[in-house]
mmCIF file of N, CA and C in Angstrom:
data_model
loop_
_atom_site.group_PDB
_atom_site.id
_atom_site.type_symbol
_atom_site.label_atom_id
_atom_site.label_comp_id
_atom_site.label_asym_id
_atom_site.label_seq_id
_atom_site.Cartn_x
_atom_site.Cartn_y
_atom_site.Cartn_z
ATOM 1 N N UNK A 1 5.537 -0.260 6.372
ATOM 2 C CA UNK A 1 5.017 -1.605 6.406
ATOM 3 C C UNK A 1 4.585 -2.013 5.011
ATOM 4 N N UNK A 2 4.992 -3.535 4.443
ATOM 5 C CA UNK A 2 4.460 -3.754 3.603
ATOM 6 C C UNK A 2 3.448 -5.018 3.662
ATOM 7 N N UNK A 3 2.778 -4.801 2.640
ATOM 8 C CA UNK A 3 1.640 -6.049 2.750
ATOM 9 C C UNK A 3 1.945 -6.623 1.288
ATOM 10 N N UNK A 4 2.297 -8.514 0.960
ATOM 11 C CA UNK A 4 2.584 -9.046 0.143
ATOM 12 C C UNK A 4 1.267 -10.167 0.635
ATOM 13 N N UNK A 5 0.771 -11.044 -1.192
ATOM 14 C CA UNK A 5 0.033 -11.795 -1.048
ATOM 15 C C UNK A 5 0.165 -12.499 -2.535
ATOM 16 N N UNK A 6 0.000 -13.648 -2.739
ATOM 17 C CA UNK A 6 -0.261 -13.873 -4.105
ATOM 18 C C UNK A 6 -1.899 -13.837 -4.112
ATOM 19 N N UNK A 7 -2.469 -13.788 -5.369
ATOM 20 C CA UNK A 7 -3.770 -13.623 -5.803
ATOM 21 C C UNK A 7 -4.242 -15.122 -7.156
ATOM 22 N N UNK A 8 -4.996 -15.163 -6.629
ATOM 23 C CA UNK A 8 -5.555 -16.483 -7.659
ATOM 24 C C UNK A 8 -6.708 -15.524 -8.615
ATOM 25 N N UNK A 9 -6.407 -16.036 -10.199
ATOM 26 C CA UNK A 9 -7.271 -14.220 -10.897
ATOM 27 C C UNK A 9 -7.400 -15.730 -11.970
ATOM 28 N N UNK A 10 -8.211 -15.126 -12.453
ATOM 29 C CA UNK A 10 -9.391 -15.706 -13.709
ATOM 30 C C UNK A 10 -8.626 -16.329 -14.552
ATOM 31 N N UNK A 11 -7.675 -15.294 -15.185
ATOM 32 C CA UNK A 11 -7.139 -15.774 -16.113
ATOM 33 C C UNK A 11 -5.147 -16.663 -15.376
ATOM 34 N N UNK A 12 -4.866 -15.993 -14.383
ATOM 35 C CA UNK A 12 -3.348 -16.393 -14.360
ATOM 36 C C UNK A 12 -3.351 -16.109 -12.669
ATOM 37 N N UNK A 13 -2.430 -15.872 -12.271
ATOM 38 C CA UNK A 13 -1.864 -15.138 -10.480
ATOM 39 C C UNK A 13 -1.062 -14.183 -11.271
ATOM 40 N N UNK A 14 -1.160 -13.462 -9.592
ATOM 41 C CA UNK A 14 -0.443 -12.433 -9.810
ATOM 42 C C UNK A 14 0.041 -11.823 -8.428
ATOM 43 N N UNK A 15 0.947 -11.513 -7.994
ATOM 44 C CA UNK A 15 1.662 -10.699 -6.590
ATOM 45 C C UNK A 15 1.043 -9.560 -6.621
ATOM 46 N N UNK A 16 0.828 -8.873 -5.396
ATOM 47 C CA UNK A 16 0.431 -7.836 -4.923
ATOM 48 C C UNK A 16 1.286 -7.245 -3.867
ATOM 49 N N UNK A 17 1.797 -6.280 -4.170
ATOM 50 C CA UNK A 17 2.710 -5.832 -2.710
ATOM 51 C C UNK A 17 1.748 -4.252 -2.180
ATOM 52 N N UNK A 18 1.487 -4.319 -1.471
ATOM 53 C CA UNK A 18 1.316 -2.844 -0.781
ATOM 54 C C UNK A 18 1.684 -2.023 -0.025
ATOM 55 N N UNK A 19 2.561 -1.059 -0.065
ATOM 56 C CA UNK A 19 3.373 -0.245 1.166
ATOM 57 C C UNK A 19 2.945 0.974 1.489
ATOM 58 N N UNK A 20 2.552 0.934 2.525
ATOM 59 C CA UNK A 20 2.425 2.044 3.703
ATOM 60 C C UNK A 20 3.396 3.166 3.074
ATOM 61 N N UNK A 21 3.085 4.831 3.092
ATOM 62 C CA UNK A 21 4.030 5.559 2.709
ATOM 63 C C UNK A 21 3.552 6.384 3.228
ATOM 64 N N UNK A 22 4.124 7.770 3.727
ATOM 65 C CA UNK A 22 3.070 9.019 4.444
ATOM 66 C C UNK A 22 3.604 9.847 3.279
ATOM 67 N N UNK A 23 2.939 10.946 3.179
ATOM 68 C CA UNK A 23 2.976 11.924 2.669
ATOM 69 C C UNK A 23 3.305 13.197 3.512
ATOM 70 N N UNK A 24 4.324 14.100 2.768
ATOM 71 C CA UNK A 24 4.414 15.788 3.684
ATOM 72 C C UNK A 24 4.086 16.205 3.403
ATOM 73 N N UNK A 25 3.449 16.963 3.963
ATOM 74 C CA UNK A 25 2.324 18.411 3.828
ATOM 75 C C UNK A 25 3.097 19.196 3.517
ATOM 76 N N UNK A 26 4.052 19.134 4.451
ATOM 77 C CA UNK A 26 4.662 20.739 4.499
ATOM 78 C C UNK A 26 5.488 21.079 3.626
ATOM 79 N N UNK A 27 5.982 20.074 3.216
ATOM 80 C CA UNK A 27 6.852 20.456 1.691
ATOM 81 C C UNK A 27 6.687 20.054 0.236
ATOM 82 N N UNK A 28 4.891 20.127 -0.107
ATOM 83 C CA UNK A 28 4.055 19.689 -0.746
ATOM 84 C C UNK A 28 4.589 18.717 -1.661
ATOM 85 N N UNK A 29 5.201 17.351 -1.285
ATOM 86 C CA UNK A 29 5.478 16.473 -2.046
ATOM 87 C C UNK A 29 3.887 15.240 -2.107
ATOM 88 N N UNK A 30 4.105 15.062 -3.310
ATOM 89 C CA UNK A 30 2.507 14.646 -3.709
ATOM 90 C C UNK A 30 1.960 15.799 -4.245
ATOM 91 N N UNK A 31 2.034 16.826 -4.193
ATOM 92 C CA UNK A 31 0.884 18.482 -4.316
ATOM 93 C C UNK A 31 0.831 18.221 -5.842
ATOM 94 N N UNK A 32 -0.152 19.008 -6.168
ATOM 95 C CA UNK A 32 -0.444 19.512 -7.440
ATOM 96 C C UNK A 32 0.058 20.763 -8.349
ATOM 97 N N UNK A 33 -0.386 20.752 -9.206
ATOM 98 C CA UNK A 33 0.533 21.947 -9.675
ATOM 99 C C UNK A 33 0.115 23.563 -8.828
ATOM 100 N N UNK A 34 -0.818 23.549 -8.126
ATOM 101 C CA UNK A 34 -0.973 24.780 -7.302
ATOM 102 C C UNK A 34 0.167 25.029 -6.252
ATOM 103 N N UNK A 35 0.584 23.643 -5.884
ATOM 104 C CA UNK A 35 1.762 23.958 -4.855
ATOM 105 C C UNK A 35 1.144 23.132 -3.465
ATOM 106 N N UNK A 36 -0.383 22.833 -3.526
ATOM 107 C CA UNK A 36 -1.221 22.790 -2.057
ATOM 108 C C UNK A 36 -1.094 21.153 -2.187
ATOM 109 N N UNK A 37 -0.939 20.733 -1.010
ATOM 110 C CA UNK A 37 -0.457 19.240 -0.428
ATOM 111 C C UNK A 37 -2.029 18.521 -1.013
ATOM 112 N N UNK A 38 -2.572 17.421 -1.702
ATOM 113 C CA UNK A 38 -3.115 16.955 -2.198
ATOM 114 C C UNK A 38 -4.050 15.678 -0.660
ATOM 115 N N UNK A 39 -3.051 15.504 0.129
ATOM 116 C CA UNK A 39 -3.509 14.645 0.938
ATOM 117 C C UNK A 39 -2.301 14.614 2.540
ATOM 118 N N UNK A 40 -3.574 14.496 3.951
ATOM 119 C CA UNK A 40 -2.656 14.598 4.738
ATOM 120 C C UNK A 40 -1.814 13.926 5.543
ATOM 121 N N UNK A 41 -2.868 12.296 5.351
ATOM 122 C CA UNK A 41 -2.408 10.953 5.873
ATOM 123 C C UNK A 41 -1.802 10.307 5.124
ATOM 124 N N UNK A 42 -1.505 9.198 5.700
ATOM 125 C CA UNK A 42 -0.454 8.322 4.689
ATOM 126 C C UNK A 42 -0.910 7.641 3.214
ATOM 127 N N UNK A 43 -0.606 7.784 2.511
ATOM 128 C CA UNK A 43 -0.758 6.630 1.324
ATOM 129 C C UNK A 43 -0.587 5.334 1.435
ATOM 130 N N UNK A 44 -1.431 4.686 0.292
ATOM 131 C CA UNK A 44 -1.456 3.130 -0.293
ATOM 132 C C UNK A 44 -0.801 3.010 -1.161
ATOM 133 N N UNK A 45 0.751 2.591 -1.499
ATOM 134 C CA UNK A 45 1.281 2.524 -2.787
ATOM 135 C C UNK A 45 1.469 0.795 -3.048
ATOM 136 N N UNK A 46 0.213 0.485 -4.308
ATOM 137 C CA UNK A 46 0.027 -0.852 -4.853
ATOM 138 C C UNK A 46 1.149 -0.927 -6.077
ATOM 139 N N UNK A 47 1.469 -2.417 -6.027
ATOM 140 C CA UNK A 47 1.616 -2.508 -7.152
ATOM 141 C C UNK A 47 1.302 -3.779 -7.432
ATOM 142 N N UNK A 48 1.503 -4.377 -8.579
ATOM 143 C CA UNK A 48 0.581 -5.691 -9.530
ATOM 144 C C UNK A 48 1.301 -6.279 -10.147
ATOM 145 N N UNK A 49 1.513 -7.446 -10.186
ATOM 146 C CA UNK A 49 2.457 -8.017 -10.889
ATOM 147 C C UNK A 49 1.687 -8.928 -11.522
ATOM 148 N N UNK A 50 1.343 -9.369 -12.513
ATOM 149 C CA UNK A 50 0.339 -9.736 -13.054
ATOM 150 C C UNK A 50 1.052 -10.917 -14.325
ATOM 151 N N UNK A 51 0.270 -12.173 -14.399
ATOM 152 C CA UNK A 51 0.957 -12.979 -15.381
ATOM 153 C C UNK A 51 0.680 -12.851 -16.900
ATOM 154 N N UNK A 52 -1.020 -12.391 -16.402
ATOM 155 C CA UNK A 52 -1.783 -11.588 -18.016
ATOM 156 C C UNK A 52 -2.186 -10.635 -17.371
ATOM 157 N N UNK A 53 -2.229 -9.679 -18.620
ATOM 158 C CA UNK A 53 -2.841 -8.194 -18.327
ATOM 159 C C UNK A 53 -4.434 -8.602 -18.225
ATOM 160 N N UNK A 54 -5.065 -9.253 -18.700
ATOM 161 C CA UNK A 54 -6.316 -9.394 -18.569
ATOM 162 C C UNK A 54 -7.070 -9.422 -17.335
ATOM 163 N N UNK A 55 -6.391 -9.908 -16.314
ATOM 164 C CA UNK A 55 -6.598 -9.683 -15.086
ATOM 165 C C UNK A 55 -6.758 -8.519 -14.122
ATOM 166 N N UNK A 56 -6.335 -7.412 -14.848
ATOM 167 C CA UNK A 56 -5.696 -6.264 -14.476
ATOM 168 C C UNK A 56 -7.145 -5.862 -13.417
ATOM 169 N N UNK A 57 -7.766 -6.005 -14.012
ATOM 170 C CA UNK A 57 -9.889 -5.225 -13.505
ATOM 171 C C UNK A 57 -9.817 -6.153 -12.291
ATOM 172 N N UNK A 58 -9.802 -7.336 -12.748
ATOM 173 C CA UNK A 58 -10.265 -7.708 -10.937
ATOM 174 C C UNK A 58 -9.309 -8.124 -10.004
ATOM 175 N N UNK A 59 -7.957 -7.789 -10.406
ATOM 176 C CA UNK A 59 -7.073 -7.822 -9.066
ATOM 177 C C UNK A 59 -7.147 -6.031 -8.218
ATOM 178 N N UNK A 60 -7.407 -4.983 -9.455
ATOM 179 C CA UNK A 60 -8.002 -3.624 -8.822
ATOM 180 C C UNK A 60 -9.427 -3.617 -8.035
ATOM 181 N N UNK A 61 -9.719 -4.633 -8.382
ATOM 182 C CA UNK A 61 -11.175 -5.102 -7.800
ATOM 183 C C UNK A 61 -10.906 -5.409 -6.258
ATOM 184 N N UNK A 62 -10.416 -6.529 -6.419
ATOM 185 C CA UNK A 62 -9.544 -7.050 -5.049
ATOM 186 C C UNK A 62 -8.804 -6.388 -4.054
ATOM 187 N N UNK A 63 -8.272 -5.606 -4.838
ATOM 188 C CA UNK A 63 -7.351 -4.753 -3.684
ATOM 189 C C UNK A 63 -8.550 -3.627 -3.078
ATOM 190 N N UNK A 64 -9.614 -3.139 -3.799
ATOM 191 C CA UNK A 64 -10.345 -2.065 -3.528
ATOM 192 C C UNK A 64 -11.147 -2.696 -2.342
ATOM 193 N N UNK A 65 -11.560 -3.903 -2.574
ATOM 194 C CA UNK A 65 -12.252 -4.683 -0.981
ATOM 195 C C UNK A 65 -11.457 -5.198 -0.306
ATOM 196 N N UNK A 66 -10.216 -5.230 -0.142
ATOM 197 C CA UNK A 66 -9.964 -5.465 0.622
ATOM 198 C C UNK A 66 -8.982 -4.532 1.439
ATOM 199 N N UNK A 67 -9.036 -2.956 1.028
ATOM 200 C CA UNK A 67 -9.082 -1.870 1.689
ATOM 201 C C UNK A 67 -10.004 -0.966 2.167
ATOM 202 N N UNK A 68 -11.263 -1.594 1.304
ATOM 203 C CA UNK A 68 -12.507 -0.754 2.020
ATOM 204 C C UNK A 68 -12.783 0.605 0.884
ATOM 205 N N UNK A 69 -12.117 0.403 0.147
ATOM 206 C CA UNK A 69 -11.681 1.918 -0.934
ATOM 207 C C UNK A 69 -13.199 2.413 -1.570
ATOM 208 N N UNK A 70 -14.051 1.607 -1.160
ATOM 209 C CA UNK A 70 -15.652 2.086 -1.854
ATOM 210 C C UNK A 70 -16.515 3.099 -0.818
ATOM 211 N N UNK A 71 -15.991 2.339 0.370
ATOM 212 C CA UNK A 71 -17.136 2.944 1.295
ATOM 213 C C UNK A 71 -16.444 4.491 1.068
ATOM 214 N N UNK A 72 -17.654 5.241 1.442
ATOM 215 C CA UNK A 72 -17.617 6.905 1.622
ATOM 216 C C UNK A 72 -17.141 7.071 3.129
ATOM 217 N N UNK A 73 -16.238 7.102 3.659
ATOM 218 C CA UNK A 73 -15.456 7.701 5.052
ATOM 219 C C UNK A 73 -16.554 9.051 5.953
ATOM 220 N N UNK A 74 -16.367 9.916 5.342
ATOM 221 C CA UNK A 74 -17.269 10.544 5.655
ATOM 222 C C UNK A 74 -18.666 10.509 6.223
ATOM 223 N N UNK A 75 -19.603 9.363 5.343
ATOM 224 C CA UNK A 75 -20.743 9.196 5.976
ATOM 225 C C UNK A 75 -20.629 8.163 7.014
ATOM 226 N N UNK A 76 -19.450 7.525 6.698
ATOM 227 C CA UNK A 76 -19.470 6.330 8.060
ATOM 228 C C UNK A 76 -18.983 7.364 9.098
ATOM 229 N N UNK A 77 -18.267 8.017 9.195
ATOM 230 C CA UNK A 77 -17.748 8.655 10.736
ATOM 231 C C UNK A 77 -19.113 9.271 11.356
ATOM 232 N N UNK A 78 -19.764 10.083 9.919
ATOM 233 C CA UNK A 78 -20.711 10.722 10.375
ATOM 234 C C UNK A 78 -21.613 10.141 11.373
ATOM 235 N N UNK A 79 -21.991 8.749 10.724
ATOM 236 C CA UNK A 79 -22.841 7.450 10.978
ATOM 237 C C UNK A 79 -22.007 7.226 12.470
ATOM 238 N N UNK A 80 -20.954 6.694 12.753
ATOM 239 C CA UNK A 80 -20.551 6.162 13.797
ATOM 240 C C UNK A 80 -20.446 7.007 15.144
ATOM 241 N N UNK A 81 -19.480 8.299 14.995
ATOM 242 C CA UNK A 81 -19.629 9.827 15.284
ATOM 243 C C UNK A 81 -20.762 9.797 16.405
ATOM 244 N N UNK A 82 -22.086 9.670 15.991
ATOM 245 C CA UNK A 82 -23.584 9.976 16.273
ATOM 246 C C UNK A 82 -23.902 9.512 17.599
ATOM 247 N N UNK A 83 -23.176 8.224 17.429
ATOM 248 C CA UNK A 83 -23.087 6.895 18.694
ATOM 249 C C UNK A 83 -22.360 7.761 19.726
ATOM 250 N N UNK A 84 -22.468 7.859 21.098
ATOM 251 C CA UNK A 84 -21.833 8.503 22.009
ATOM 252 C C UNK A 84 -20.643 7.865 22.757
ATOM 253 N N UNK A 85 -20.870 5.994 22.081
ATOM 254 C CA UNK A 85 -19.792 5.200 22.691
ATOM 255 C C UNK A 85 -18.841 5.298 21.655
ATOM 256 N N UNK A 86 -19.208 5.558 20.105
ATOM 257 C CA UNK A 86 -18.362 5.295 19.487
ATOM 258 C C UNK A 86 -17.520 6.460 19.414
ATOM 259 N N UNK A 87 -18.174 7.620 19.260
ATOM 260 C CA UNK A 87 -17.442 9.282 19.078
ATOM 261 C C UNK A 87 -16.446 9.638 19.278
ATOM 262 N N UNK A 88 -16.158 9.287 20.688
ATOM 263 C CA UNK A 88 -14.601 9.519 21.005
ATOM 264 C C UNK A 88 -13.881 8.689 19.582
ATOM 265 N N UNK A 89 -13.977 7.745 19.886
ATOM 266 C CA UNK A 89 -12.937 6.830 19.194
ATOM 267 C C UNK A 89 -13.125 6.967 17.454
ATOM 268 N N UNK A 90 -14.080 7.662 16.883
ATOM 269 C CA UNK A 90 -14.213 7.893 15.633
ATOM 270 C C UNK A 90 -13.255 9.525 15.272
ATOM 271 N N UNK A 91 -13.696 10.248 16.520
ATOM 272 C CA UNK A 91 -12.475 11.270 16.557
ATOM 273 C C UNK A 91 -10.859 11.112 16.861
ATOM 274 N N UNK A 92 -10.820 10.282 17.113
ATOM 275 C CA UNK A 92 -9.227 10.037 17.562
ATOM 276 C C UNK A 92 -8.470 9.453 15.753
ATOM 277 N N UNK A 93 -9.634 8.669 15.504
ATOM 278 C CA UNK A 93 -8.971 8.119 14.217
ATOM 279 C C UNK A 93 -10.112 8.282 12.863
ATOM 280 N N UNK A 94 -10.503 9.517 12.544
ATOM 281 C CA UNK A 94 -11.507 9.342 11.228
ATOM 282 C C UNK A 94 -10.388 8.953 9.784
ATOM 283 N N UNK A 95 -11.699 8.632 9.066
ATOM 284 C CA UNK A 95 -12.123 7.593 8.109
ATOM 285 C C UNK A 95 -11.182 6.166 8.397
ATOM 286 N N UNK A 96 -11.071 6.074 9.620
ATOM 287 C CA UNK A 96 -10.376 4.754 9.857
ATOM 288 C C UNK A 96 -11.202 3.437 8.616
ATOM 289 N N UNK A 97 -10.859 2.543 8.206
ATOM 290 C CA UNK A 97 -11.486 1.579 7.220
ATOM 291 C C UNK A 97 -11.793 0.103 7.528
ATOM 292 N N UNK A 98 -12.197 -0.114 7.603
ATOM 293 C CA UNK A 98 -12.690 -2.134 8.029
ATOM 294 C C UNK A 98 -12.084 -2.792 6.576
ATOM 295 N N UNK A 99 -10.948 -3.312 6.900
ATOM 296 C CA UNK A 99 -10.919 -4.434 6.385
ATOM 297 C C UNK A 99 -11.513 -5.404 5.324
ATOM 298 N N UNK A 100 -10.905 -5.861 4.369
ATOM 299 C CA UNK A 100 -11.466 -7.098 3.938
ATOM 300 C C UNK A 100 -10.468 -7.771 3.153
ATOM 301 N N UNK A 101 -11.124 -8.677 2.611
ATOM 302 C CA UNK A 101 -9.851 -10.015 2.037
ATOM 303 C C UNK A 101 -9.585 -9.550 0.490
ATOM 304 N N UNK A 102 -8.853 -10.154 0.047
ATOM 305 C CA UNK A 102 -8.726 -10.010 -1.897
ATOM 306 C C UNK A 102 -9.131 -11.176 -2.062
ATOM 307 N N UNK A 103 -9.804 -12.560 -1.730
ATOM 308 C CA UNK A 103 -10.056 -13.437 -2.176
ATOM 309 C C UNK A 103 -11.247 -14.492 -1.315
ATOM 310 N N UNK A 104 -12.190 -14.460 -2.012
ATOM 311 C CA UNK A 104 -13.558 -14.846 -1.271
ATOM 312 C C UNK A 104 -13.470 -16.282 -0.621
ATOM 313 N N UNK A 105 -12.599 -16.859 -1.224
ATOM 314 C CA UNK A 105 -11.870 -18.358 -0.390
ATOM 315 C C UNK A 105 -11.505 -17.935 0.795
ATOM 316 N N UNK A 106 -10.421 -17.229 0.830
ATOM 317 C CA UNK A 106 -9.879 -16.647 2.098
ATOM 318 C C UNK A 106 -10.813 -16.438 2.676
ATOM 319 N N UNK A 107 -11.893 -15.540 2.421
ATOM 320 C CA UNK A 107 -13.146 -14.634 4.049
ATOM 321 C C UNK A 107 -13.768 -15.646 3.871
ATOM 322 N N UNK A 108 -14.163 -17.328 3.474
ATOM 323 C CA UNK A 108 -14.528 -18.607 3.977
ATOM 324 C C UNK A 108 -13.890 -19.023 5.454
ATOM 325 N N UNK A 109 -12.290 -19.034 4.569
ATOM 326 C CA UNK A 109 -12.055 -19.897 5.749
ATOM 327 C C UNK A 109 -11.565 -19.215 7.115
ATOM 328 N N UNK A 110 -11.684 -18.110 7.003
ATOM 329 C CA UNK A 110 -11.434 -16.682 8.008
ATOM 330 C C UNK A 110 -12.698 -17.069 8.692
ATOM 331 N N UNK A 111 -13.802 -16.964 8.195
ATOM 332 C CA UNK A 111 -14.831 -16.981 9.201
ATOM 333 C C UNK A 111 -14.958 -18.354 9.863
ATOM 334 N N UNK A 112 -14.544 -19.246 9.120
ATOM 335 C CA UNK A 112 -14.810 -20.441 9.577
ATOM 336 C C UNK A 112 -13.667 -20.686 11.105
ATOM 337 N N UNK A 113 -12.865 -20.170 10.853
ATOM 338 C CA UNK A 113 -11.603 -20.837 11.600
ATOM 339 C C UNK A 113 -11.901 -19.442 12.786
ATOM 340 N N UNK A 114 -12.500 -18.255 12.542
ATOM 341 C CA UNK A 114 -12.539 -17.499 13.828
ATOM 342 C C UNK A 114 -14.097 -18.193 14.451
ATOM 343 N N UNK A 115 -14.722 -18.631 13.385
ATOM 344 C CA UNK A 115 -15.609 -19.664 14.744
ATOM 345 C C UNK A 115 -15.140 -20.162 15.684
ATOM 346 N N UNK A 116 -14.051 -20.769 15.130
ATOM 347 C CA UNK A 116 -13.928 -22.291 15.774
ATOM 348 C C UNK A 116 -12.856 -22.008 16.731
ATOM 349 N N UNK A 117 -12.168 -20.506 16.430
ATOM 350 C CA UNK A 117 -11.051 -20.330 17.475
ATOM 351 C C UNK A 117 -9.580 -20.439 17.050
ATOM 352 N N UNK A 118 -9.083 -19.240 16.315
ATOM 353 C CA UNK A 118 -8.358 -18.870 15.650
ATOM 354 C C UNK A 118 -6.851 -19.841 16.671
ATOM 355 N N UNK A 119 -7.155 -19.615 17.722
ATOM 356 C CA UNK A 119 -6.155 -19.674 18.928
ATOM 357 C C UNK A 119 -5.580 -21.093 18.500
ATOM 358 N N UNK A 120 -6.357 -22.093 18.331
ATOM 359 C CA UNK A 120 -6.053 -23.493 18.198
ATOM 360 C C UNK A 120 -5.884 -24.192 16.855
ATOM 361 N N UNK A 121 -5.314 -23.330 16.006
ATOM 362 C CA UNK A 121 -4.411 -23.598 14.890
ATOM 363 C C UNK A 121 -3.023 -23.892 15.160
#
């Protein structure tokens, strides 16, 4: 799956494509030079197309919220985990990530329009 968007950035726009990619364990592609698989779920492979390089910081900015790439996984499962409604479902899928936008216009009119009822657009 890929995810495409243009980005409105300080200095210029710029495209963003993001594709879904998994990684094999078993035949340590991705691994390090030890040989040992580096990661077991799928990857984020970004790329940036950018009109000035100057932009470069806050379209990495952008993409990082609006994958969630800050929060610590760990303490949220831990955190969620704890909940007895949530547990199951934090075990079926850990460090699952919430969402967010690359552009603070956008999570305006996102919230505005799921007020009002996404349905009747």
């Amino acid at each position: 799956r890929t995810y495409r968007r243009t980005l409105r950035l300080p200095v210029g726009t710029g495209i963003v494509a993001v594709e879904e990619t998994h990684h094999d364990a078993t035949t340590g592609t991705g691994a390090g030079s030890s040989g040992e698989a580096l990661h077991r779920g799928g990857w984020l492979d970004a790329r940036l197309h950018l009109t000035d390089l100057r932009d470069l910081t806050t379209a990495v900015r952008r993409l990082r919220r609006l994958f969630d790439l800050d929060a610590d996984p760990y303490a949220v499962d831990e955190r969620l985990g704890a909940d007895p409604r949530l547990a199951p479902l934090v075990a079926a899928r850990p460090g699952l990530r919430s969402p967010g936008t690359a552009d603070p216009d956008e999570f305006a009119v996102r919230a505005l329009v799921g007020r009002e009822g996404a349905g009747r657009l």
